[in-house]
Coordinates of C-alpha atoms and ligand atoms in Angstrom, one line a residue:
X1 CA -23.7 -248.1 53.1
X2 CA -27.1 -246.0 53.2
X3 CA -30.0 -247.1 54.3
X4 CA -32.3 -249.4 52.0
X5 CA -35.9 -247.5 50.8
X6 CA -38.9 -249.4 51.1
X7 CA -39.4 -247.4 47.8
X8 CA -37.8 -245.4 44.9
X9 CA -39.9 -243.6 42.5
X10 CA -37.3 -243.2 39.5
X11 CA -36.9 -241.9 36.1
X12 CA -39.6 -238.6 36.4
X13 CA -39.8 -235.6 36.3
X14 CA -40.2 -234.4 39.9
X15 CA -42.5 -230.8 40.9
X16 CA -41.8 -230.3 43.8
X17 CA -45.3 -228.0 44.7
X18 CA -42.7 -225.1 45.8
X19 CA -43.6 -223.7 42.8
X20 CA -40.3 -224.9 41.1
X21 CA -40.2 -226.0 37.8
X22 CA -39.9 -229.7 37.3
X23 CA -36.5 -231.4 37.5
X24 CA -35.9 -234.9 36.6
X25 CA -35.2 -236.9 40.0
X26 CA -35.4 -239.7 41.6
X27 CA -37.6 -239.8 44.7
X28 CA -36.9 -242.3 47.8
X29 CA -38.9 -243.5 50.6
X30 CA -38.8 -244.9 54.1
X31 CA -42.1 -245.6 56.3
X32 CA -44.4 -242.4 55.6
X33 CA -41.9 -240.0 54.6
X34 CA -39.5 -239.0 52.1
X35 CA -36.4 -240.4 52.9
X36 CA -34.1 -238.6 49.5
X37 CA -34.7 -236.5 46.1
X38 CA -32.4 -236.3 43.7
X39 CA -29.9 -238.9 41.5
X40 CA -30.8 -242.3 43.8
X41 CA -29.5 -244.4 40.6
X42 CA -26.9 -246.1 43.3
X43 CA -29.5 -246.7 46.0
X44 CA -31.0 -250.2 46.8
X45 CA -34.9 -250.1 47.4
X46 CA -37.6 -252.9 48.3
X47 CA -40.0 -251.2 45.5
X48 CA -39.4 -249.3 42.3
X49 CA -41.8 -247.2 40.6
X50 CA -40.7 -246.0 37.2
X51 CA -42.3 -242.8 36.5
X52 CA -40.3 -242.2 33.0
X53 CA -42.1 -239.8 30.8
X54 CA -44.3 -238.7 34.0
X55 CA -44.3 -236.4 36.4
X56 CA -44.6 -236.8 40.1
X57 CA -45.3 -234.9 42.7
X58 CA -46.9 -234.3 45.9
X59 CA -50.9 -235.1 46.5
X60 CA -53.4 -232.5 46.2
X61 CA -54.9 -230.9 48.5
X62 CA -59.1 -230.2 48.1
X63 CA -59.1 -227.5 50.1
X64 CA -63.1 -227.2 49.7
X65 CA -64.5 -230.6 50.4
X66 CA -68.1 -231.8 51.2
X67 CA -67.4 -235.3 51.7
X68 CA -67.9 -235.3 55.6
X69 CA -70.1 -237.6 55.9
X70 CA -69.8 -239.7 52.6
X71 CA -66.4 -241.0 54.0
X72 CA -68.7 -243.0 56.0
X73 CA -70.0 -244.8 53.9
X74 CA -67.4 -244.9 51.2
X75 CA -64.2 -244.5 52.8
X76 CA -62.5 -244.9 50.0
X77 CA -63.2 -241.8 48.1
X78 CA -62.5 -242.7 44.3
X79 CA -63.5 -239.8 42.6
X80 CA -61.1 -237.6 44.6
X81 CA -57.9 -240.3 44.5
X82 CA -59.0 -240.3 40.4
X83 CA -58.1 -236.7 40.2
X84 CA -54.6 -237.2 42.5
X85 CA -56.0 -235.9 45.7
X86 CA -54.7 -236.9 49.3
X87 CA -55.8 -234.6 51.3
X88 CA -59.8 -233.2 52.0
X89 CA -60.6 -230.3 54.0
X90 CA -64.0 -231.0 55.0
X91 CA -67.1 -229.0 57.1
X92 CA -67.4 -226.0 54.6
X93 CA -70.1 -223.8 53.9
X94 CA -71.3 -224.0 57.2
X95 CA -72.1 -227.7 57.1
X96 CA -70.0 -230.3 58.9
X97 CA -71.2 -233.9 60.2
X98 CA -70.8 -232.3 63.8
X99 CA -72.3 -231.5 66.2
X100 CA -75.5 -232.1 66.1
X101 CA -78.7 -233.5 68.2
X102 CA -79.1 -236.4 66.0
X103 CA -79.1 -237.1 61.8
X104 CA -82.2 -234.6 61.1
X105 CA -79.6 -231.8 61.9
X106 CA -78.0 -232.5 58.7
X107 CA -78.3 -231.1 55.3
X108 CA -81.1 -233.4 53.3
X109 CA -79.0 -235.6 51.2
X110 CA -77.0 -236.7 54.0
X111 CA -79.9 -238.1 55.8
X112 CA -80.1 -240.9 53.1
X113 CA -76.9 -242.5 53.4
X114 CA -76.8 -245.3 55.6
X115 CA -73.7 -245.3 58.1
X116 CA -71.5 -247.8 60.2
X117 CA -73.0 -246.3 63.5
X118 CA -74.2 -242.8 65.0
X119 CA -72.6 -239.9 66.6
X120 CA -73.3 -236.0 67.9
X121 CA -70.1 -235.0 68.6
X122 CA -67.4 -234.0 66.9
X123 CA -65.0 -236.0 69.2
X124 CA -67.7 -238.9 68.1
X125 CA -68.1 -238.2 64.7
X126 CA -63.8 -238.2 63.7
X127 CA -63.8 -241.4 65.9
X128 CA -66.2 -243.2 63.7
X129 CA -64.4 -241.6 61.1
X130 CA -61.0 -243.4 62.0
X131 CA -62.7 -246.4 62.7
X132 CA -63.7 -246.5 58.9
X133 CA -59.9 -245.8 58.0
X134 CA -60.4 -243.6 55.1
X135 CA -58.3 -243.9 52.0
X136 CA -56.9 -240.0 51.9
X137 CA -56.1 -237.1 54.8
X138 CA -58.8 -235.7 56.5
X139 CA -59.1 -232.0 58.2
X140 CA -62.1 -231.3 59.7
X141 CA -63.8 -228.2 60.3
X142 CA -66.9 -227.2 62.3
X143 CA -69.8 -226.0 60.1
X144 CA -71.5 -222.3 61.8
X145 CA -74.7 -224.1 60.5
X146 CA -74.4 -227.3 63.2
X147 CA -73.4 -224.8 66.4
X148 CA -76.7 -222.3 65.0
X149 CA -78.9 -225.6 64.6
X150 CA -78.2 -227.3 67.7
X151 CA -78.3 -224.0 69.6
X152 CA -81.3 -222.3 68.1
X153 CA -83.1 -224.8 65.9
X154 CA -83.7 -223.2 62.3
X155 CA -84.8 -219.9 63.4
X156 CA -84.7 -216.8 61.8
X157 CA -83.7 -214.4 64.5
X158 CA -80.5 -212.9 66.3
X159 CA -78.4 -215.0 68.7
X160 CA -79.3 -214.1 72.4
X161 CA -76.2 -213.6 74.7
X162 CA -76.8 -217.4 76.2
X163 CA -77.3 -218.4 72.4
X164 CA -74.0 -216.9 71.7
X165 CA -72.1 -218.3 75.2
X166 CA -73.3 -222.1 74.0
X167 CA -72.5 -221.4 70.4
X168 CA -69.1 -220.3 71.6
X169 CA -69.0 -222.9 74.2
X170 CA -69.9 -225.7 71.4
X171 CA -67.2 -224.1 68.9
X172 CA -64.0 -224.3 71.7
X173 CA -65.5 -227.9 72.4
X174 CA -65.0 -229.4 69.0
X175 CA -62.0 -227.3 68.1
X176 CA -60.7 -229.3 71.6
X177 CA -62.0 -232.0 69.9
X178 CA -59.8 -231.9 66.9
X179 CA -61.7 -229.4 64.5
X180 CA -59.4 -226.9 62.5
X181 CA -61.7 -223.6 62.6
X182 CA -65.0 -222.3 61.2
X183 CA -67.4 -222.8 58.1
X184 CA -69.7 -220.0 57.3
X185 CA -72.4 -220.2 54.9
X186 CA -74.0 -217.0 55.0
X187 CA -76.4 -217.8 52.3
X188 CA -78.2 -220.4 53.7
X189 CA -80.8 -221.0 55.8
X190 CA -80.2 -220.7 59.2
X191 CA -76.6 -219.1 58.5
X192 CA -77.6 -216.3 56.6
X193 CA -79.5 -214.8 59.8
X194 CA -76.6 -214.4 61.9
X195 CA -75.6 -210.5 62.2
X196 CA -71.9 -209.8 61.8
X197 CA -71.1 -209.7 65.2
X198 CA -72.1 -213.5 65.6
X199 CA -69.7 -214.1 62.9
X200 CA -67.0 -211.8 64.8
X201 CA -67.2 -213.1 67.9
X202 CA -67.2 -217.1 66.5
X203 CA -64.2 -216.2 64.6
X204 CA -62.4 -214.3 67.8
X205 CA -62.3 -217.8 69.2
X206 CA -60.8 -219.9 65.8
X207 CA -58.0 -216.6 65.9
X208 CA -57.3 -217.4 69.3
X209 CA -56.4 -220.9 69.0
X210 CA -54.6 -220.4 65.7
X211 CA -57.6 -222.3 63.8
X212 CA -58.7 -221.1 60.0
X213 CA -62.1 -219.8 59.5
X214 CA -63.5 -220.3 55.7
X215 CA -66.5 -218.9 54.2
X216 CA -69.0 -219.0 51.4
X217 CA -70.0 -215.6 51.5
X218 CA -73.2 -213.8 52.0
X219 CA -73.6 -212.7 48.3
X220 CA -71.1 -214.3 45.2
X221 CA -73.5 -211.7 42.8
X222 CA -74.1 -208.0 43.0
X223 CA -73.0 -207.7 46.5
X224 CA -70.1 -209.7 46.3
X225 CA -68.1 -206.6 46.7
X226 CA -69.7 -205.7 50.5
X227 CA -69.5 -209.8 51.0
X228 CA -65.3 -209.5 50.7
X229 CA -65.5 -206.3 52.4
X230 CA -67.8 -207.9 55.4
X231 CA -64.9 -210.9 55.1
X232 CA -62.3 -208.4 54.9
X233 CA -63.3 -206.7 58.0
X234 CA -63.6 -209.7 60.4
X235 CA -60.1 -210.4 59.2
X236 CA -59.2 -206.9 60.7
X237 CA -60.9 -207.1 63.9
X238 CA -60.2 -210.5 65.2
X239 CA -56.8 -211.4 62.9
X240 CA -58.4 -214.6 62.0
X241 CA -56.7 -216.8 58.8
X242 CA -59.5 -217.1 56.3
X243 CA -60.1 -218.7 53.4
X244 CA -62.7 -217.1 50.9
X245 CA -64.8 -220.5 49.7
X246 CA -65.7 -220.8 45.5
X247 CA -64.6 -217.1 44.3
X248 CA -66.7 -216.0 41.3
X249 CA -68.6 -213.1 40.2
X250 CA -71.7 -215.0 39.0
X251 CA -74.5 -213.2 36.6
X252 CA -72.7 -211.7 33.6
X253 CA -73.9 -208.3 34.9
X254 CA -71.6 -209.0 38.1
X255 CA -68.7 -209.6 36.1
X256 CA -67.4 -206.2 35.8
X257 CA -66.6 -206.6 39.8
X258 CA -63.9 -209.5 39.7
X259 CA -61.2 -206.3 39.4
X260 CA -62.3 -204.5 42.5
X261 CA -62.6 -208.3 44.8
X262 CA -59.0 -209.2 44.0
X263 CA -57.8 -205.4 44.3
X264 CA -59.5 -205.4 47.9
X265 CA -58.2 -208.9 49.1
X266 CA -54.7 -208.3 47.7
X267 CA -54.4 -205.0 49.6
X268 CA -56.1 -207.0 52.7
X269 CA -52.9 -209.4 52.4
X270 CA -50.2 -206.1 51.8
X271 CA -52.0 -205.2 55.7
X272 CA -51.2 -208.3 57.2
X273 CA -54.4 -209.9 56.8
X274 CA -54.7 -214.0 56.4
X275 CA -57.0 -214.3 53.5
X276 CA -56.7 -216.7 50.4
X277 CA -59.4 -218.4 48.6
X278 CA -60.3 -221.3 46.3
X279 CA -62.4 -222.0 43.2
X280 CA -63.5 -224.7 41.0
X281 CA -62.5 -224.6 37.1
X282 CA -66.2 -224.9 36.1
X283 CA -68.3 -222.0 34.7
X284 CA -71.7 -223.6 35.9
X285 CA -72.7 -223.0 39.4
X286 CA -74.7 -226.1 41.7
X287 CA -77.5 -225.8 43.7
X288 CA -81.1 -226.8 44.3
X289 CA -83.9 -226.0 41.8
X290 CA -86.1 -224.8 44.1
X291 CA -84.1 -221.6 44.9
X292 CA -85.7 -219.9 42.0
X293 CA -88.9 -220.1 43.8
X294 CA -90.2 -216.5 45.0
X295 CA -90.1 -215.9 48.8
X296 CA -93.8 -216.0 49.3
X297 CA -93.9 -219.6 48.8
X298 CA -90.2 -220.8 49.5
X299 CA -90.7 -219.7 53.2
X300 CA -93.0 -221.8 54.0
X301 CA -91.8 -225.6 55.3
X302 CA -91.8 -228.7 52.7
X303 CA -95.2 -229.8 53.3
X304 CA -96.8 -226.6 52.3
X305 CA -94.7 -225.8 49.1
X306 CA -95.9 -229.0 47.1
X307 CA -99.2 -228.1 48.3
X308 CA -99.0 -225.0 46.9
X309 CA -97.5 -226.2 43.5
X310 CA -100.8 -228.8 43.3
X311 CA -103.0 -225.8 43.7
X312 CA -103.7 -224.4 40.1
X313 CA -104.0 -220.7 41.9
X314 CA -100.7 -221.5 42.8
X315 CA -99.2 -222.5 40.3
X316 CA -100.7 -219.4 37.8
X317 CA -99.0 -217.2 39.8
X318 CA -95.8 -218.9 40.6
X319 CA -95.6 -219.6 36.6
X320 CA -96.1 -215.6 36.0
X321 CA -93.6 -215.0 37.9
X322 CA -90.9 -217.6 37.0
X323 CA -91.7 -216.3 33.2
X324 CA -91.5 -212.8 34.0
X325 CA -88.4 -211.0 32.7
X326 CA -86.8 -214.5 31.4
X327 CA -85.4 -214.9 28.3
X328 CA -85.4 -218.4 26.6
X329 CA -81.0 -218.0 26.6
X330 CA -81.8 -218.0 30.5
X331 CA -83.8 -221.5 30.6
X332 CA -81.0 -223.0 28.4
X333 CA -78.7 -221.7 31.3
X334 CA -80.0 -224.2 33.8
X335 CA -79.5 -227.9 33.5
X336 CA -81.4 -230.3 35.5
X337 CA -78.9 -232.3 37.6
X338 CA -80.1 -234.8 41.0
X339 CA -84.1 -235.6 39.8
X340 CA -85.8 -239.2 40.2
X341 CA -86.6 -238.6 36.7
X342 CA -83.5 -240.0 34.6
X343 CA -84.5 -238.5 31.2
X344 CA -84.5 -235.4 32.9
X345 CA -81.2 -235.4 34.2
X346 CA -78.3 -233.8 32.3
X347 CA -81.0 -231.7 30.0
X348 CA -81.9 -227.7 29.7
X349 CA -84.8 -226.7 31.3
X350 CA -85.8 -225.2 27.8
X351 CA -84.8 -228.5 26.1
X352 CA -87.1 -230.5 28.8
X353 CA -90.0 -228.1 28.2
X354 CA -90.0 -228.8 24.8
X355 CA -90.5 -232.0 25.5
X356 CA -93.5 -231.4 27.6
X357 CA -94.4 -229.1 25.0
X358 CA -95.2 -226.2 28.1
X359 CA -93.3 -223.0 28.9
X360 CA -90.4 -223.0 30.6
X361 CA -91.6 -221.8 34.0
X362 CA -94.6 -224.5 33.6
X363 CA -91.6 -227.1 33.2
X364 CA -90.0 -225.5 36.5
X365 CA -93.1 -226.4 38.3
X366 CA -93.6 -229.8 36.7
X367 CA -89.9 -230.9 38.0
X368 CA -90.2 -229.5 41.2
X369 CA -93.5 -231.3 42.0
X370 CA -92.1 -234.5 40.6
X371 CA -89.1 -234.4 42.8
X372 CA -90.9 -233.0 45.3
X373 CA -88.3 -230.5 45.8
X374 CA -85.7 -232.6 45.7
X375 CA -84.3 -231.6 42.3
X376 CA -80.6 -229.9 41.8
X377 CA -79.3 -227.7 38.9
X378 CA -76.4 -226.5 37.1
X379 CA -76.4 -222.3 36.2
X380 CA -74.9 -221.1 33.5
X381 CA -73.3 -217.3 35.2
X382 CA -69.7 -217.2 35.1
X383 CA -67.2 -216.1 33.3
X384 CA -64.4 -217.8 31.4
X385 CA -61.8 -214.7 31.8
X386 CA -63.1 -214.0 35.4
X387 CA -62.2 -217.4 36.5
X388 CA -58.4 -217.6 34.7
X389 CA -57.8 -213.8 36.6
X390 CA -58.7 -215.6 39.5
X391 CA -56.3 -218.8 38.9
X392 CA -53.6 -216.4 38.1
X393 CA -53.8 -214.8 41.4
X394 CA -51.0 -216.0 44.0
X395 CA -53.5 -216.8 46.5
X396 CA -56.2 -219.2 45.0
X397 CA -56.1 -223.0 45.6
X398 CA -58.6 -225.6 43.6
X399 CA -61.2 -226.3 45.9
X400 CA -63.9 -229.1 44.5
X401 CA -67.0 -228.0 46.5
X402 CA -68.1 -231.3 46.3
X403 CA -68.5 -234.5 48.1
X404 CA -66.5 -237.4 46.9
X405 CA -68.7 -240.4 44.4
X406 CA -68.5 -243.6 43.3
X407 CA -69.9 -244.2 39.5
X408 CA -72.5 -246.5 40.8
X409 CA -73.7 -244.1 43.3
X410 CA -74.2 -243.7 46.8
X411 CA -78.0 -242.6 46.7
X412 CA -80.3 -242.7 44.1
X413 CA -80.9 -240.3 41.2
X414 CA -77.4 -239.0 41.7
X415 CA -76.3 -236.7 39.6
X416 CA -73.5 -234.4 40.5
X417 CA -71.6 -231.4 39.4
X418 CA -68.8 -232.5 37.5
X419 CA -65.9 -231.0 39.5
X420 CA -66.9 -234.0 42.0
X421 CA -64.7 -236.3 39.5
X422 CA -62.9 -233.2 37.6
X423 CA -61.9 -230.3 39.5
X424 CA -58.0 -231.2 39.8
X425 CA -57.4 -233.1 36.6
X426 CA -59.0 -230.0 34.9
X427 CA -57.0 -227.6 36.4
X428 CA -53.9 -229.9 35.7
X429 CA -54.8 -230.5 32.0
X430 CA -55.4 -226.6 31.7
X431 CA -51.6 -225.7 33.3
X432 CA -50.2 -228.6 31.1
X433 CA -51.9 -226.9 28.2
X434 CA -50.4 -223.9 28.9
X435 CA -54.0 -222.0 29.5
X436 CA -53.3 -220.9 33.6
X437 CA -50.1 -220.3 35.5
X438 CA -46.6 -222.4 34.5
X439 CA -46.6 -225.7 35.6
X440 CA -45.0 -225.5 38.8
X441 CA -46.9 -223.3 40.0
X442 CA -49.7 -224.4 39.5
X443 CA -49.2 -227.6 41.2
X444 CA -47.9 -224.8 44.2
X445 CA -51.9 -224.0 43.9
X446 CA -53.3 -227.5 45.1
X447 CA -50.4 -228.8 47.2
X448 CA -47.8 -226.1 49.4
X449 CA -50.5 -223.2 49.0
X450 CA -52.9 -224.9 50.7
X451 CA -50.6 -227.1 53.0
X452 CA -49.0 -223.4 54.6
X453 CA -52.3 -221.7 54.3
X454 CA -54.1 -223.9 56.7
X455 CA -50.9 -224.4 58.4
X456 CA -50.8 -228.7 57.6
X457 CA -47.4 -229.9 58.6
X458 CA -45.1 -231.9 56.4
X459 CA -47.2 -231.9 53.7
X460 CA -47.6 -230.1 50.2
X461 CA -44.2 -230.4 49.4
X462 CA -41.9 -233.0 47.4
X463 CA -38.7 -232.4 50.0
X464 CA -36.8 -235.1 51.9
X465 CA -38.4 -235.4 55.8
X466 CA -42.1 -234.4 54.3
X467 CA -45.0 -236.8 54.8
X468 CA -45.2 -239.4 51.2
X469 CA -48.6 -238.2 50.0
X470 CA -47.0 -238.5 46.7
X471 CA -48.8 -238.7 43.0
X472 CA -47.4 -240.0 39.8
X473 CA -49.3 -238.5 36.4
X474 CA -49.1 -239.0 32.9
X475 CA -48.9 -235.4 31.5
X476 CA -49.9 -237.0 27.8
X477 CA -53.0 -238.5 29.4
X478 CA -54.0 -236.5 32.2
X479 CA -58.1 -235.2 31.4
X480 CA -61.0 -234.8 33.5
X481 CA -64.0 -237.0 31.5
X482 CA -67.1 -236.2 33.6
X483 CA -69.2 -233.6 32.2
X484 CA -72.9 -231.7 32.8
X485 CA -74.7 -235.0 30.8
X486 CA -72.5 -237.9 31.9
X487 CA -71.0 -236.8 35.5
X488 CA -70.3 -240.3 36.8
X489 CA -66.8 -240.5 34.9
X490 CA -63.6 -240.5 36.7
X491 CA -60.6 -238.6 36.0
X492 CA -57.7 -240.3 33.7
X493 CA -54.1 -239.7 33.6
X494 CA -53.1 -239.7 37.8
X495 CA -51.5 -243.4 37.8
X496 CA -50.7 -243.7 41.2
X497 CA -51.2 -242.5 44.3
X498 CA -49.4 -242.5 47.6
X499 CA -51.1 -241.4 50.7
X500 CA -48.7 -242.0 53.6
X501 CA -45.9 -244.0 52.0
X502 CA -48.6 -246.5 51.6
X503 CA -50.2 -246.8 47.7
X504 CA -53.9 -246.0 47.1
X505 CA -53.5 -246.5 43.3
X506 CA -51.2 -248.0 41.0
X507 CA -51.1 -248.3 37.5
X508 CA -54.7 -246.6 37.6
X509 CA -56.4 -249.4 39.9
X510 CA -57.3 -248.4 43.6
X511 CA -55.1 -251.1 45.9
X512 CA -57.8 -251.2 48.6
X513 CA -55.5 -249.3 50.9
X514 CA -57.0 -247.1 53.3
X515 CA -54.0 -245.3 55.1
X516 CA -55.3 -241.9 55.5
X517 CA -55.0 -239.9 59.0
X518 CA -57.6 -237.3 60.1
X519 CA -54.9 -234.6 61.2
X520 CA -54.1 -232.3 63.9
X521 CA -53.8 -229.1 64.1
Ligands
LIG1 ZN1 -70.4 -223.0 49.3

């Protein structure tokens, strides 16, 4: 007689993330793994799960995750288990939790959470990490933002060759210390100062040890074609795996280029080269509000910004120039998203400067005072056909770009993108529509792309032996509910979730289980 499961998922309609399409079968589990897949109506089992009239198949994978140090403090990670996903890649864009000197190393709103206890190290920070036993799979990667910091402070100049040997030094060191590869985020302050060959060399190391180097790339505008090429390049010289972070073509004027960036990474991958990329199905970029602020004053430090936007000389000129060349349709392009100010939050810049009955521009400098700074946005800039051309290409995953939530919030005045709570339940309720790729493969996108891409084992795939990070959906109700106004909605339709043979959700209630593992390369 065979074996007893601890579990049998019967009665659905199994996708397997090979990029199959779905076949009704029974799925059967022992421990952690996938024990059988196929007719199990003979087979005796501890637990059923009957998945008639649903699908099931194996967790997501958000290949572009910020929730490094949000795990923390909410190890649980609802929004993301709300959209189906058990796995998050974490440390992109150049910002992971390690290493750094101590907290003010880290982006601004990660300073405000509170944590369960301190760390500088990366061997520090993933042991802290266990210790809070997060609900899904972590893999971490180091941010080129935390090695440039803790080497060189935020300065604007090129590495030195001792600047290089500690960044290199620091990079081996976490990577030893169970990091995956590199983050770049070559837009942002201090990243954006590094020359190529900083870039080159840091990558040279993650090549060598087999590690994957991701990157939000120096321009996603009108130089995004010389950003691929620049990505393209490094791929060439140091045969690094990479991962191209949030492909878009923002600014409708940009949009012409999407052709030429998936004609030069396609015939990138005909050479031989490693390089995929990710993308959230939104059409609204987010960022901080202060970015539209000229360089004159945004180069200065905190301090002497707001005391420039309390100077009235100040502000006449800054409001000249924030009007100049801006058409109302732009200021109804930008909604006001983190702010202290609830009414704010969710609105138009145009709509909010109505209300204040001042230009535009004045209302720009009216919110940024208020918030001293602090304020984030949503921009209008992308386009619909751009991003299904990208979906339909082979080598994109979802990626979130965002940190995981809770509806109640985990710092005040939150108020984020919706693909925190949307991005795979979107996607899903888009191939289930019949607007992107067939169904199976666009499951392929967030599960077995991503697991053999960044080279995870046993996972991404619904095959006996593979790791049970296993979801269960309802394709009748499946539908992402936070939007721009009211972000703080999670995801309906996923009904349960299995991270490790163990459930996170069932029925559409978390359990309380926490069985995810940071992994190993
Ligand atoms: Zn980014």
């Amino acid at each position: 007689m065979k074996k007893m499961h601890d579990f049998i998922i019967r009665g659905g309609k199994v996708i397997d993330g090979t990029g199959a399409d779905p076949v009704k079968a029974d799925v059967g589990l022992n421990e952690s793994r996938i024990s059988a897949v196929g007719d199990l109506s003979g087979r005796q089992t501890h637990h059923t799960i009957d998945a008639t009239g649903c699908y099931v198949c194996p967790g997501f994978i958000d290949v572009h995750s910020h929730s490094d140090t949000f795990i923390l403090a909410e190890p649980t990670s609802p929004s993301k288990v709300y959209q189906g996903v058990t796995t998050e890649i974490i440390g992109n864009c150049g910002a992971s939790a390690a290493p750094i000197r101590s907290k003010n190393d880290l982006p601004f709103d990660w300073q405000f959470l509170s944590y369960p206890g301190q760390w500088q190290s990366m061997r520090e920070y993933l042991k802290l990490l266990e210790e809070c036993r997060p609900a899904v799979n972590v893999v971490p990667i180091v941010g080129h933002n935390r090695l440039r910091i803790a080497v060189m402070g935020h300065e604007d100049h090129l590495a030195s060759v001792d600047e290089m040997r500690m960044m290199e030094r620091m990079l081996e060191i976490s990577m030893d210390e169970g990091a995956w590869g590199l983050s770049t985020g070559l837009i942002y302050r201090p990243g954006k100062y590094a020359a190529e060959d900083e870039i080159t060399a840091l990558a040279a190391i993650v090549a060598r040890r087999n590690g994957i180097y991701t990157t939000h790339m120096r321009s996603e505008a009108g130089k995004v074609c010389e950003a691929v090429d620049e990505t393209i390049k490094l791929g060439r010289k140091t045969r690094v795996r990479i991962q191209i972070s949030h492909l878009k073509t923002a600014g409708a004027k940009n949009w012409h280029f999407v052709d030429n960036i998936i004609s030069l990474i396609t015939h990138a991958r005909a050479d031989g080269i490693e390089v995929a990329a990710d993308r959230y199905p939104y059409l609204f970029s987010c960022t901080d509000l202060d970015i539209l602020l000229p360089d004159w004053l945004a180069a200065n430090d905190r301090i002497t910004i707001l005391k420039g936007l309390s100077e009235q000389k100040t502000r006449n000129r800054l409001r000249d120039e924030l009007a100049a060349e801006r058409s109302p349709s732009y200021w109804e392009g930008i909604i006001v998203a983190t702010s202290t100010q609830a009414p704010w939050r969710g609105r138009t810049i145009l709509s909010i400067a109505n209300d204040l009955a001042v230009e535009p521009a004045e209302a720009v400098i009216r919110i940024l005072a208020k918030d001293e700074l602090l304020t984030q946005a949503f921009y209008a800039g992308m386009s619909e056909d751009n991003m299904w051309k990208i979906y339909s290409q082979p080598f994109v995953m979802i990626g979130s770009d965002a940190s995981l939530r809770v509806p109640n919030g985990l710092f005040p005045n939150d108020h984020p993108h919706p693909r925190a709570y949307g991005s795979f339940t979107k996607y899903l309720r888009a191939a289930l529509d019949g607007k992107t790729v067939p169904l199976g493969e666009a499951v392929r996108k967030m599960t077995s792309l991503a697991a053999d891409h960044f080279k995870i084992k046993g996972r991404g795939k619904l095959t006996s032996g593979s790791l049970a990070d296993i979801i269960v959906f309802n394709p009748e109700m499946v539908k992402d509910l936070s939007t721009y106004e009211k972000p703080h909605q999670f995801s309906a339709g996923i009904r349960d979730v299995m991270v490790n043979g163990k459930m996170v959700m069932s029925a559409t209630r978390l359990t309380g289980n926490r069985p995810g593992k940071i992994l190993s390369m």
